[in-house]
Amino acid sequence: FIVLEESYSKYRATMTRHWEDLIKSSEQLQDDLKTALQKHDRSVSSKTFPKSLLPPNSRFSKH
C-alpha cells in the first residue's frame, strides 16, 4: 500500500501542477485577448463601417 500511496501522491501533485498551469495559461490568454481587443477598438474609426449591412438600393431595406 505504501508504494501505491506514493505513486498516487506523485500523480496527484503532477496533475495539480498541470491544472494550475492550464488555468494560468487560460488567464494569460484572456488578458492578452482583452488587451488586443482594446487596442483594436481604439484604432478603428466608426466612419470605416457602413451605415447599413444592406446595399443602398436593396429590396430588403424597403420593407
Short mmCIF file of N, CA and C in Angstrom, two decimals:
data_model
loop_
_atom_site.label_atom_id
_atom_site.label_comp_id
_atom_site.label_asym_id
_atom_site.label_seq_id
_atom_site.Cartn_x
_atom_site.Cartn_y
_atom_site.Cartn_z
N PHE A 1 0.82 -1.21 0.00
CA PHE A 1 0.00 0.00 0.00
C PHE A 1 0.85 1.27 0.00
N ILE A 2 2.01 1.20 0.61
CA ILE A 2 2.88 2.37 0.69
C ILE A 2 3.34 2.80 -0.69
N VAL A 3 3.71 1.83 -1.53
CA VAL A 3 4.14 2.14 -2.90
C VAL A 3 2.98 2.75 -3.68
N LEU A 4 1.81 2.20 -3.51
CA LEU A 4 0.62 2.72 -4.20
C LEU A 4 0.31 4.14 -3.73
N GLU A 5 0.43 4.38 -2.45
CA GLU A 5 0.17 5.71 -1.91
C GLU A 5 1.19 6.73 -2.43
N GLU A 6 2.45 6.34 -2.50
CA GLU A 6 3.49 7.23 -3.04
C GLU A 6 3.23 7.54 -4.50
N SER A 7 2.86 6.51 -5.24
CA SER A 7 2.56 6.69 -6.66
C SER A 7 1.38 7.63 -6.86
N TYR A 8 0.33 7.43 -6.08
CA TYR A 8 -0.84 8.29 -6.17
C TYR A 8 -0.50 9.72 -5.77
N SER A 9 0.30 9.87 -4.76
CA SER A 9 0.69 11.20 -4.29
C SER A 9 1.45 11.96 -5.37
N LYS A 10 2.38 11.27 -6.03
CA LYS A 10 3.15 11.89 -7.12
C LYS A 10 2.23 12.25 -8.28
N TYR A 11 1.33 11.33 -8.62
CA TYR A 11 0.38 11.57 -9.71
C TYR A 11 -0.50 12.77 -9.40
N ARG A 12 -1.01 12.82 -8.18
CA ARG A 12 -1.89 13.93 -7.78
C ARG A 12 -1.14 15.26 -7.82
N ALA A 13 0.10 15.27 -7.36
CA ALA A 13 0.90 16.50 -7.38
C ALA A 13 1.16 16.95 -8.82
N THR A 14 1.47 15.98 -9.68
CA THR A 14 1.71 16.30 -11.09
C THR A 14 0.45 16.85 -11.75
N MET A 15 -0.68 16.19 -11.53
CA MET A 15 -1.93 16.65 -12.14
C MET A 15 -2.34 18.01 -11.60
N THR A 16 -2.14 18.24 -10.33
CA THR A 16 -2.47 19.55 -9.74
C THR A 16 -1.62 20.64 -10.39
N ARG A 17 -0.34 20.36 -10.56
CA ARG A 17 0.55 21.33 -11.19
C ARG A 17 0.12 21.61 -12.64
N HIS A 18 -0.24 20.55 -13.37
CA HIS A 18 -0.68 20.73 -14.76
C HIS A 18 -1.97 21.55 -14.83
N TRP A 19 -2.91 21.28 -13.94
CA TRP A 19 -4.17 22.05 -13.92
C TRP A 19 -3.90 23.51 -13.58
N GLU A 20 -3.00 23.77 -12.63
CA GLU A 20 -2.66 25.15 -12.28
C GLU A 20 -2.01 25.86 -13.46
N ASP A 21 -1.13 25.15 -14.19
CA ASP A 21 -0.50 25.73 -15.38
C ASP A 21 -1.54 26.03 -16.45
N LEU A 22 -2.49 25.12 -16.62
CA LEU A 22 -3.55 25.33 -17.61
C LEU A 22 -4.41 26.53 -17.25
N ILE A 23 -4.76 26.67 -15.99
CA ILE A 23 -5.55 27.81 -15.55
C ILE A 23 -4.77 29.11 -15.74
N LYS A 24 -3.49 29.09 -15.40
CA LYS A 24 -2.66 30.28 -15.56
C LYS A 24 -2.55 30.66 -17.04
N SER A 25 -2.37 29.68 -17.91
CA SER A 25 -2.29 29.94 -19.35
C SER A 25 -3.60 30.51 -19.87
N SER A 26 -4.70 29.97 -19.41
CA SER A 26 -6.02 30.45 -19.82
C SER A 26 -6.23 31.89 -19.39
N GLU A 27 -5.85 32.21 -18.17
CA GLU A 27 -5.99 33.59 -17.68
C GLU A 27 -5.10 34.54 -18.46
N GLN A 28 -3.88 34.10 -18.79
CA GLN A 28 -2.97 34.94 -19.57
C GLN A 28 -3.52 35.17 -20.97
N LEU A 29 -4.06 34.13 -21.58
CA LEU A 29 -4.67 34.27 -22.91
C LEU A 29 -5.84 35.23 -22.87
N GLN A 30 -6.66 35.13 -21.84
CA GLN A 30 -7.80 36.03 -21.69
C GLN A 30 -7.33 37.48 -21.56
N ASP A 31 -6.30 37.71 -20.76
CA ASP A 31 -5.76 39.07 -20.60
C ASP A 31 -5.20 39.59 -21.92
N ASP A 32 -4.47 38.73 -22.65
CA ASP A 32 -3.90 39.14 -23.93
C ASP A 32 -4.99 39.47 -24.95
N LEU A 33 -6.06 38.69 -24.96
CA LEU A 33 -7.16 38.96 -25.89
C LEU A 33 -7.87 40.26 -25.54
N LYS A 34 -8.05 40.53 -24.25
CA LYS A 34 -8.67 41.79 -23.83
C LYS A 34 -7.82 42.97 -24.29
N THR A 35 -6.51 42.86 -24.09
CA THR A 35 -5.60 43.93 -24.50
C THR A 35 -5.64 44.14 -26.01
N ALA A 36 -5.61 43.05 -26.77
CA ALA A 36 -5.66 43.16 -28.22
C ALA A 36 -6.96 43.79 -28.68
N LEU A 37 -8.06 43.42 -28.05
CA LEU A 37 -9.36 43.99 -28.41
C LEU A 37 -9.42 45.48 -28.08
N GLN A 38 -8.87 45.87 -26.95
CA GLN A 38 -8.85 47.29 -26.59
C GLN A 38 -8.02 48.09 -27.58
N LYS A 39 -6.86 47.56 -27.97
CA LYS A 39 -6.02 48.25 -28.95
C LYS A 39 -6.74 48.36 -30.28
N HIS A 40 -7.41 47.29 -30.68
CA HIS A 40 -8.14 47.30 -31.95
C HIS A 40 -9.29 48.31 -31.90
N ASP A 41 -10.04 48.32 -30.80
CA ASP A 41 -11.17 49.24 -30.67
C ASP A 41 -10.72 50.69 -30.71
N ARG A 42 -9.57 50.98 -30.15
CA ARG A 42 -9.07 52.36 -30.14
C ARG A 42 -8.61 52.81 -31.52
N SER A 43 -8.17 51.86 -32.35
CA SER A 43 -7.62 52.25 -33.64
C SER A 43 -8.64 52.22 -34.77
N VAL A 44 -9.85 51.73 -34.50
CA VAL A 44 -10.88 51.64 -35.53
C VAL A 44 -11.80 52.85 -35.42
N SER A 45 -12.01 53.48 -36.54
CA SER A 45 -12.91 54.63 -36.58
C SER A 45 -14.30 54.16 -36.99
N SER A 46 -15.31 54.73 -36.38
CA SER A 46 -16.68 54.34 -36.74
C SER A 46 -17.01 54.74 -38.17
N LYS A 47 -16.25 55.67 -38.74
CA LYS A 47 -16.50 56.10 -40.12
C LYS A 47 -16.15 55.00 -41.12
N THR A 48 -15.35 54.04 -40.71
CA THR A 48 -14.96 52.99 -41.64
C THR A 48 -16.04 51.93 -41.80
N PHE A 49 -17.01 51.90 -40.91
CA PHE A 49 -18.07 50.92 -41.00
C PHE A 49 -19.24 51.48 -41.81
N PRO A 50 -19.88 50.63 -42.61
CA PRO A 50 -21.04 51.11 -43.37
C PRO A 50 -22.21 51.40 -42.42
N LYS A 51 -23.08 52.30 -42.85
CA LYS A 51 -24.25 52.63 -42.02
C LYS A 51 -25.24 51.48 -42.00
N SER A 52 -25.21 50.67 -43.03
CA SER A 52 -26.12 49.54 -43.11
C SER A 52 -25.39 48.35 -43.71
N LEU A 53 -25.80 47.17 -43.35
CA LEU A 53 -25.20 45.98 -43.95
C LEU A 53 -25.80 45.68 -45.31
N LEU A 54 -26.96 46.26 -45.60
CA LEU A 54 -27.62 46.05 -46.88
C LEU A 54 -27.19 47.11 -47.87
N PRO A 55 -27.13 46.77 -49.15
CA PRO A 55 -26.81 47.77 -50.17
C PRO A 55 -27.87 48.87 -50.19
N PRO A 56 -27.52 50.07 -50.65
CA PRO A 56 -28.45 51.21 -50.61
C PRO A 56 -29.78 50.97 -51.34
N ASN A 57 -29.76 50.28 -52.45
CA ASN A 57 -30.98 50.07 -53.22
C ASN A 57 -31.49 48.64 -53.11
N SER A 58 -31.36 48.06 -51.96
CA SER A 58 -31.77 46.67 -51.76
C SER A 58 -33.28 46.57 -51.60
N ARG A 59 -33.85 45.50 -52.14
CA ARG A 59 -35.29 45.27 -51.99
C ARG A 59 -35.64 44.98 -50.54
N PHE A 60 -34.70 44.43 -49.79
CA PHE A 60 -34.96 44.08 -48.39
C PHE A 60 -35.06 45.31 -47.50
N SER A 61 -34.38 46.38 -47.83
CA SER A 61 -34.40 47.57 -46.97
C SER A 61 -35.68 48.38 -47.14
N LYS A 62 -36.47 48.11 -48.16
CA LYS A 62 -37.71 48.85 -48.40
C LYS A 62 -38.87 48.29 -47.61
N HIS A 63 -38.72 47.12 -47.00
CA HIS A 63 -39.83 46.50 -46.27
C HIS A 63 -39.81 46.85 -44.83
#
